[in-house]
């Protein structure tokens, strides 16, 4: 009976180990691996069996499976394995959701890139047309027009400053209008200088 008990215990341990090995890698919701319960070193359920009952378990596969599935260690392992598999499914669904989000971001980036290319091409076409139009005017005439335009912008900015000092406009309006006119002045003055340098070449 002792030999049968030891043999049966070893057999049950081997069966649990094989089933444990067949479990897929599992993770809990935090993403860390969760180990399955350890294999028991002894099985009190076998110690109460008679020699004939132990012999039956060794020779009858159906009886052994029924006994094996009833062991607390096996039931615990199955329960933990089921829980972890469900966690794996949840993690897989989250990963799929992230993949879908990444794909949406990729498509959005591609769309923005395409739109940027369209705007760049439109800008280049407009710049080319502008160059063609500017070729119709002489350099001296353009310099004269830019000189007048720069002076006009500077005068306008001076008027805005004077109005602010008199209290005719508030600070917000002054800053916006004054900066706009100064930008116009510097832009026109810079264009004028560029044309003058070009005419001296």
PDB file of C-alpha atoms in Angstrom:
ATOM      1  CA  UNK A   1       0.000   0.000   0.000  1.00  0.00           C
ATOM      2  CA  UNK A   2       2.852   2.387   0.835  1.00  0.00           C
ATOM      3  CA  UNK A   3       4.461   1.686  -2.565  1.00  0.00           C
ATOM      4  CA  UNK A   4       1.167   2.335  -4.331  1.00  0.00           C
ATOM      5  CA  UNK A   5       0.654   5.521  -2.322  1.00  0.00           C
ATOM      6  CA  UNK A   6       4.131   6.841  -3.235  1.00  0.00           C
ATOM      7  CA  UNK A   7       3.684   5.831  -6.855  1.00  0.00           C
ATOM      8  CA  UNK A   8       0.264   7.443  -7.011  1.00  0.00           C
ATOM      9  CA  UNK A   9       1.507  10.663  -5.366  1.00  0.00           C
ATOM     10  CA  UNK A  10       4.348  10.871  -7.871  1.00  0.00           C
ATOM     11  CA  UNK A  11       1.955  10.239 -10.734  1.00  0.00           C
ATOM     12  CA  UNK A  12      -0.447  12.944  -9.553  1.00  0.00           C
ATOM     13  CA  UNK A  13       2.464  15.374  -9.125  1.00  0.00           C
ATOM     14  CA  UNK A  14       3.632  14.641 -12.666  1.00  0.00           C
ATOM     15  CA  UNK A  15       0.145  15.172 -14.041  1.00  0.00           C
ATOM     16  CA  UNK A  16      -0.196  18.502 -12.238  1.00  0.00           C
ATOM     17  CA  UNK A  17       3.248  19.550 -13.457  1.00  0.00           C
ATOM     18  CA  UNK A  18       2.331  18.676 -17.065  1.00  0.00           C
ATOM     19  CA  UNK A  19      -0.919  20.611 -16.798  1.00  0.00           C
ATOM     20  CA  UNK A  20       0.930  23.528 -15.236  1.00  0.00           C
ATOM     21  CA  UNK A  21       3.427  23.510 -18.114  1.00  0.00           C
ATOM     22  CA  UNK A  22       0.574  23.583 -20.617  1.00  0.00           C
ATOM     23  CA  UNK A  23      -0.753  26.829 -19.169  1.00  0.00           C
ATOM     24  CA  UNK A  24      -0.014  29.841 -21.444  1.00  0.00           C
ATOM     25  CA  UNK A  25       2.228  32.676 -20.180  1.00  0.00           C
ATOM     26  CA  UNK A  26       0.028  34.880 -18.056  1.00  0.00           C
ATOM     27  CA  UNK A  27       0.062  38.464 -16.908  1.00  0.00           C
ATOM     28  CA  UNK A  28      -2.013  40.322 -14.382  1.00  0.00           C
ATOM     29  CA  UNK A  29      -3.615  43.713 -15.199  1.00  0.00           C
ATOM     30  CA  UNK A  30      -0.486  45.559 -14.025  1.00  0.00           C
ATOM     31  CA  UNK A  31       1.529  43.807 -16.752  1.00  0.00           C
ATOM     32  CA  UNK A  32       3.693  41.672 -14.437  1.00  0.00           C
ATOM     33  CA  UNK A  33       3.815  37.893 -14.697  1.00  0.00           C
ATOM     34  CA  UNK A  34       1.794  36.001 -12.117  1.00  0.00           C
ATOM     35  CA  UNK A  35       3.075  32.507 -11.170  1.00  0.00           C
ATOM     36  CA  UNK A  36       0.676  29.594 -10.895  1.00  0.00           C
ATOM     37  CA  UNK A  37       0.248  27.918  -7.457  1.00  0.00           C
ATOM     38  CA  UNK A  38       3.076  25.534  -6.461  1.00  0.00           C
ATOM     39  CA  UNK A  39       2.648  21.766  -6.786  1.00  0.00           C
ATOM     40  CA  UNK A  40       1.868  20.169  -3.395  1.00  0.00           C
ATOM     41  CA  UNK A  41       4.457  17.728  -2.043  1.00  0.00           C
ATOM     42  CA  UNK A  42       1.803  15.494  -0.480  1.00  0.00           C
ATOM     43  CA  UNK A  43      -1.810  14.594  -1.245  1.00  0.00           C
ATOM     44  CA  UNK A  44      -3.862  13.781   1.889  1.00  0.00           C
ATOM     45  CA  UNK A  45      -6.689  12.650  -0.377  1.00  0.00           C
ATOM     46  CA  UNK A  46      -4.605   9.618  -1.397  1.00  0.00           C
ATOM     47  CA  UNK A  47      -3.740   8.576   2.159  1.00  0.00           C
ATOM     48  CA  UNK A  48      -7.345   7.687   2.873  1.00  0.00           C
ATOM     49  CA  UNK A  49      -7.565   5.400  -0.161  1.00  0.00           C
ATOM     50  CA  UNK A  50      -7.380   1.622   0.166  1.00  0.00           C
ATOM     51  CA  UNK A  51      -4.994  -0.495  -1.858  1.00  0.00           C
ATOM     52  CA  UNK A  52      -7.758  -1.507  -4.240  1.00  0.00           C
ATOM     53  CA  UNK A  53      -8.825   2.114  -4.687  1.00  0.00           C
ATOM     54  CA  UNK A  54      -5.256   3.189  -5.436  1.00  0.00           C
ATOM     55  CA  UNK A  55      -4.889   0.332  -7.898  1.00  0.00           C
ATOM     56  CA  UNK A  56      -8.121   1.375  -9.606  1.00  0.00           C
ATOM     57  CA  UNK A  57      -6.903   4.954  -9.945  1.00  0.00           C
ATOM     58  CA  UNK A  58      -3.658   3.744 -11.541  1.00  0.00           C
ATOM     59  CA  UNK A  59      -5.402   1.440 -14.009  1.00  0.00           C
ATOM     60  CA  UNK A  60      -8.642   3.268 -14.807  1.00  0.00           C
ATOM     61  CA  UNK A  61      -8.119   6.524 -16.706  1.00  0.00           C
ATOM     62  CA  UNK A  62     -11.683   7.741 -16.231  1.00  0.00           C
ATOM     63  CA  UNK A  63     -11.557   7.172 -12.452  1.00  0.00           C
ATOM     64  CA  UNK A  64      -8.178   8.858 -12.243  1.00  0.00           C
ATOM     65  CA  UNK A  65      -9.385  11.907 -14.207  1.00  0.00           C
ATOM     66  CA  UNK A  66     -12.405  12.211 -11.937  1.00  0.00           C
ATOM     67  CA  UNK A  67     -10.187  12.043  -8.838  1.00  0.00           C
ATOM     68  CA  UNK A  68      -7.532  14.320 -10.369  1.00  0.00           C
ATOM     69  CA  UNK A  69     -10.039  17.035 -11.272  1.00  0.00           C
ATOM     70  CA  UNK A  70     -11.433  16.943  -7.728  1.00  0.00           C
ATOM     71  CA  UNK A  71      -8.063  17.761  -6.087  1.00  0.00           C
ATOM     72  CA  UNK A  72      -8.019  21.249  -4.480  1.00  0.00           C
ATOM     73  CA  UNK A  73      -4.592  21.964  -5.965  1.00  0.00           C
ATOM     74  CA  UNK A  74      -5.845  21.192  -9.480  1.00  0.00           C
ATOM     75  CA  UNK A  75      -9.029  23.204  -9.007  1.00  0.00           C
ATOM     76  CA  UNK A  76      -7.032  26.162  -7.659  1.00  0.00           C
ATOM     77  CA  UNK A  77      -4.606  25.974 -10.556  1.00  0.00           C
ATOM     78  CA  UNK A  78      -7.459  25.862 -13.064  1.00  0.00           C
ATOM     79  CA  UNK A  79      -9.198  28.774 -11.375  1.00  0.00           C
ATOM     80  CA  UNK A  80      -6.039  30.899 -11.323  1.00  0.00           C
ATOM     81  CA  UNK A  81      -5.284  29.928 -14.917  1.00  0.00           C
ATOM     82  CA  UNK A  82      -8.790  30.935 -16.021  1.00  0.00           C
ATOM     83  CA  UNK A  83      -8.499  34.278 -14.244  1.00  0.00           C
ATOM     84  CA  UNK A  84      -5.128  34.963 -15.789  1.00  0.00           C
ATOM     85  CA  UNK A  85      -6.344  33.980 -19.255  1.00  0.00           C
ATOM     86  CA  UNK A  86      -9.162  36.479 -18.871  1.00  0.00           C
ATOM     87  CA  UNK A  87      -6.591  39.087 -17.879  1.00  0.00           C
ATOM     88  CA  UNK A  88      -4.600  38.171 -20.985  1.00  0.00           C
ATOM     89  CA  UNK A  89      -7.683  38.709 -23.125  1.00  0.00           C
ATOM     90  CA  UNK A  90      -8.254  42.120 -21.532  1.00  0.00           C
ATOM     91  CA  UNK A  91      -4.622  43.077 -22.138  1.00  0.00           C
ATOM     92  CA  UNK A  92      -4.888  41.900 -25.742  1.00  0.00           C
ATOM     93  CA  UNK A  93      -8.001  44.041 -26.243  1.00  0.00           C
ATOM     94  CA  UNK A  94      -6.208  47.069 -24.758  1.00  0.00           C
ATOM     95  CA  UNK A  95      -3.245  46.476 -27.052  1.00  0.00           C
ATOM     96  CA  UNK A  96      -5.559  46.273 -30.060  1.00  0.00           C
ATOM     97  CA  UNK A  97      -7.176  49.523 -28.981  1.00  0.00           C
ATOM     98  CA  UNK A  98      -3.738  51.145 -28.764  1.00  0.00           C
ATOM     99  CA  UNK A  99      -2.856  49.823 -32.213  1.00  0.00           C
ATOM    100  CA  UNK A 100      -6.050  51.339 -33.578  1.00  0.00           C
ATOM    101  CA  UNK A 101      -5.182  54.654 -31.914  1.00  0.00           C
ATOM    102  CA  UNK A 102      -1.666  54.560 -33.388  1.00  0.00           C
ATOM    103  CA  UNK A 103      -3.116  53.808 -36.823  1.00  0.00           C
ATOM    104  CA  UNK A 104      -5.495  56.767 -36.512  1.00  0.00           C
ATOM    105  CA  UNK A 105      -2.569  59.002 -35.523  1.00  0.00           C
ATOM    106  CA  UNK A 106      -0.558  57.723 -38.482  1.00  0.00           C
ATOM    107  CA  UNK A 107      -3.390  58.492 -40.896  1.00  0.00           C
ATOM    108  CA  UNK A 108      -3.873  61.941 -39.357  1.00  0.00           C
ATOM    109  CA  UNK A 109      -0.149  62.658 -39.702  1.00  0.00           C
ATOM    110  CA  UNK A 110      -0.207  61.506 -43.324  1.00  0.00           C
ATOM    111  CA  UNK A 111      -3.204  63.758 -43.990  1.00  0.00           C
ATOM    112  CA  UNK A 112      -1.461  66.749 -42.420  1.00  0.00           C
ATOM    113  CA  UNK A 113       1.683  66.016 -44.407  1.00  0.00           C
ATOM    114  CA  UNK A 114      -0.351  65.903 -47.621  1.00  0.00           C
ATOM    115  CA  UNK A 115      -2.081  69.167 -46.720  1.00  0.00           C
ATOM    116  CA  UNK A 116       1.289  70.798 -45.964  1.00  0.00           C
ATOM    117  CA  UNK A 117       2.583  69.704 -49.378  1.00  0.00           C
ATOM    118  CA  UNK A 118      -0.480  71.173 -51.057  1.00  0.00           C
ATOM    119  CA  UNK A 119       0.005  74.477 -49.241  1.00  0.00           C
ATOM    120  CA  UNK A 120       3.696  74.491 -50.099  1.00  0.00           C
ATOM    121  CA  UNK A 121       2.954  73.890 -53.783  1.00  0.00           C
ATOM    122  CA  UNK A 122       0.293  76.607 -53.715  1.00  0.00           C
ATOM    123  CA  UNK A 123       2.742  79.003 -52.075  1.00  0.00           C
ATOM    124  CA  UNK A 124       5.438  78.217 -54.641  1.00  0.00           C
ATOM    125  CA  UNK A 125       2.991  78.787 -57.499  1.00  0.00           C
ATOM    126  CA  UNK A 126       1.894  82.118 -56.032  1.00  0.00           C
ATOM    127  CA  UNK A 127       5.514  83.142 -55.476  1.00  0.00           C
ATOM    128  CA  UNK A 128       6.318  82.293 -59.079  1.00  0.00           C
ATOM    129  CA  UNK A 129       3.384  84.351 -60.354  1.00  0.00           C
ATOM    130  CA  UNK A 130       4.474  87.218 -58.133  1.00  0.00           C
ATOM    131  CA  UNK A 131       7.960  87.106 -59.609  1.00  0.00           C
ATOM    132  CA  UNK A 132       6.506  87.163 -63.119  1.00  0.00           C
ATOM    133  CA  UNK A 133       4.395  90.210 -62.265  1.00  0.00           C
ATOM    134  CA  UNK A 134       7.327  92.016 -60.672  1.00  0.00           C
ATOM    135  CA  UNK A 135       9.349  91.549 -63.845  1.00  0.00           C
ATOM    136  CA  UNK A 136       6.928  93.976 -65.551  1.00  0.00           C
ATOM    137  CA  UNK A 137       8.112  96.868 -63.362  1.00  0.00           C
ATOM    138  CA  UNK A 138      11.459  98.599 -63.443  1.00  0.00           C
ATOM    139  CA  UNK A 139      13.730  98.551 -60.415  1.00  0.00           C
ATOM    140  CA  UNK A 140      13.789 102.356 -59.928  1.00  0.00           C
ATOM    141  CA  UNK A 141       9.987 102.507 -60.013  1.00  0.00           C
ATOM    142  CA  UNK A 142       9.694  99.761 -57.433  1.00  0.00           C
ATOM    143  CA  UNK A 143      12.268 101.468 -55.205  1.00  0.00           C
ATOM    144  CA  UNK A 144      10.265 104.702 -55.398  1.00  0.00           C
ATOM    145  CA  UNK A 145       7.021 102.953 -54.548  1.00  0.00           C
ATOM    146  CA  UNK A 146       8.627 101.132 -51.614  1.00  0.00           C
ATOM    147  CA  UNK A 147      10.127 104.362 -50.353  1.00  0.00           C
ATOM    148  CA  UNK A 148       6.717 106.035 -50.369  1.00  0.00           C
ATOM    149  CA  UNK A 149       5.061 102.988 -48.817  1.00  0.00           C
ATOM    150  CA  UNK A 150       7.674 102.752 -46.043  1.00  0.00           C
ATOM    151  CA  UNK A 151       7.309 106.468 -45.308  1.00  0.00           C
ATOM    152  CA  UNK A 152       3.533 106.098 -45.222  1.00  0.00           C
ATOM    153  CA  UNK A 153       3.774 103.202 -42.731  1.00  0.00           C
ATOM    154  CA  UNK A 154       6.223 105.129 -40.565  1.00  0.00           C
ATOM    155  CA  UNK A 155       3.994 108.214 -40.569  1.00  0.00           C
ATOM    156  CA  UNK A 156       0.991 106.074 -39.677  1.00  0.00           C
ATOM    157  CA  UNK A 157       2.874 104.503 -36.756  1.00  0.00           C
ATOM    158  CA  UNK A 158       3.877 107.972 -35.541  1.00  0.00           C
ATOM    159  CA  UNK A 159       0.243 109.100 -35.714  1.00  0.00           C
ATOM    160  CA  UNK A 160      -0.859 106.059 -33.730  1.00  0.00           C
ATOM    161  CA  UNK A 161       1.772 106.797 -31.075  1.00  0.00           C
ATOM    162  CA  UNK A 162       0.616 110.421 -30.881  1.00  0.00           C
ATOM    163  CA  UNK A 163      -3.011 109.337 -30.497  1.00  0.00           C
ATOM    164  CA  UNK A 164      -2.025 107.021 -27.654  1.00  0.00           C
ATOM    165  CA  UNK A 165      -0.097 109.754 -25.855  1.00  0.00           C
ATOM    166  CA  UNK A 166      -3.152 112.012 -26.127  1.00  0.00           C
ATOM    167  CA  UNK A 167      -5.290 109.228 -24.687  1.00  0.00           C
ATOM    168  CA  UNK A 168      -7.370 108.788 -27.835  1.00  0.00           C
ATOM    169  CA  UNK A 169      -6.803 105.000 -27.992  1.00  0.00           C
ATOM    170  CA  UNK A 170      -6.416 102.334 -25.319  1.00  0.00           C
ATOM    171  CA  UNK A 171      -3.240 100.306 -24.749  1.00  0.00           C
ATOM    172  CA  UNK A 172      -4.472  97.136 -26.469  1.00  0.00           C
ATOM    173  CA  UNK A 173      -5.500  98.974 -29.629  1.00  0.00           C
ATOM    174  CA  UNK A 174      -2.274 100.985 -29.633  1.00  0.00           C
ATOM    175  CA  UNK A 175      -0.026  97.921 -29.369  1.00  0.00           C
ATOM    176  CA  UNK A 176      -1.844  96.077 -32.167  1.00  0.00           C
ATOM    177  CA  UNK A 177      -2.038  98.989 -34.622  1.00  0.00           C
ATOM    178  CA  UNK A 178       1.424 100.326 -33.853  1.00  0.00           C
ATOM    179  CA  UNK A 179       3.099  96.926 -34.244  1.00  0.00           C
ATOM    180  CA  UNK A 180       1.248  96.310 -37.506  1.00  0.00           C
ATOM    181  CA  UNK A 181       2.453  99.583 -38.977  1.00  0.00           C
ATOM    182  CA  UNK A 182       6.029  99.086 -37.754  1.00  0.00           C
ATOM    183  CA  UNK A 183       6.066  95.646 -39.329  1.00  0.00           C
ATOM    184  CA  UNK A 184       4.874  97.169 -42.592  1.00  0.00           C
ATOM    185  CA  UNK A 185       7.561  99.829 -42.384  1.00  0.00           C
ATOM    186  CA  UNK A 186      10.411  97.396 -41.711  1.00  0.00           C
ATOM    187  CA  UNK A 187       9.208  95.000 -44.380  1.00  0.00           C
ATOM    188  CA  UNK A 188       8.977  97.725 -47.029  1.00  0.00           C
ATOM    189  CA  UNK A 189      12.292  99.236 -45.968  1.00  0.00           C
ATOM    190  CA  UNK A 190      13.970  95.845 -46.170  1.00  0.00           C
ATOM    191  CA  UNK A 191      12.551  95.257 -49.652  1.00  0.00           C
ATOM    192  CA  UNK A 192      13.748  98.681 -50.713  1.00  0.00           C
ATOM    193  CA  UNK A 193      17.282  97.974 -49.454  1.00  0.00           C
ATOM    194  CA  UNK A 194      17.280  94.657 -51.270  1.00  0.00           C
ATOM    195  CA  UNK A 195      16.252  96.285 -54.533  1.00  0.00           C
ATOM    196  CA  UNK A 196      18.851  98.998 -54.156  1.00  0.00           C
ATOM    197  CA  UNK A 197      21.566  96.432 -53.579  1.00  0.00           C
ATOM    198  CA  UNK A 198      20.328  94.506 -56.628  1.00  0.00           C
ATOM    199  CA  UNK A 199      20.360  97.653 -58.811  1.00  0.00           C
ATOM    200  CA  UNK A 200      23.994  98.375 -57.839  1.00  0.00           C
ATOM    201  CA  UNK A 201      25.196  94.965 -59.044  1.00  0.00           C
TER     202      UNK A 201
END
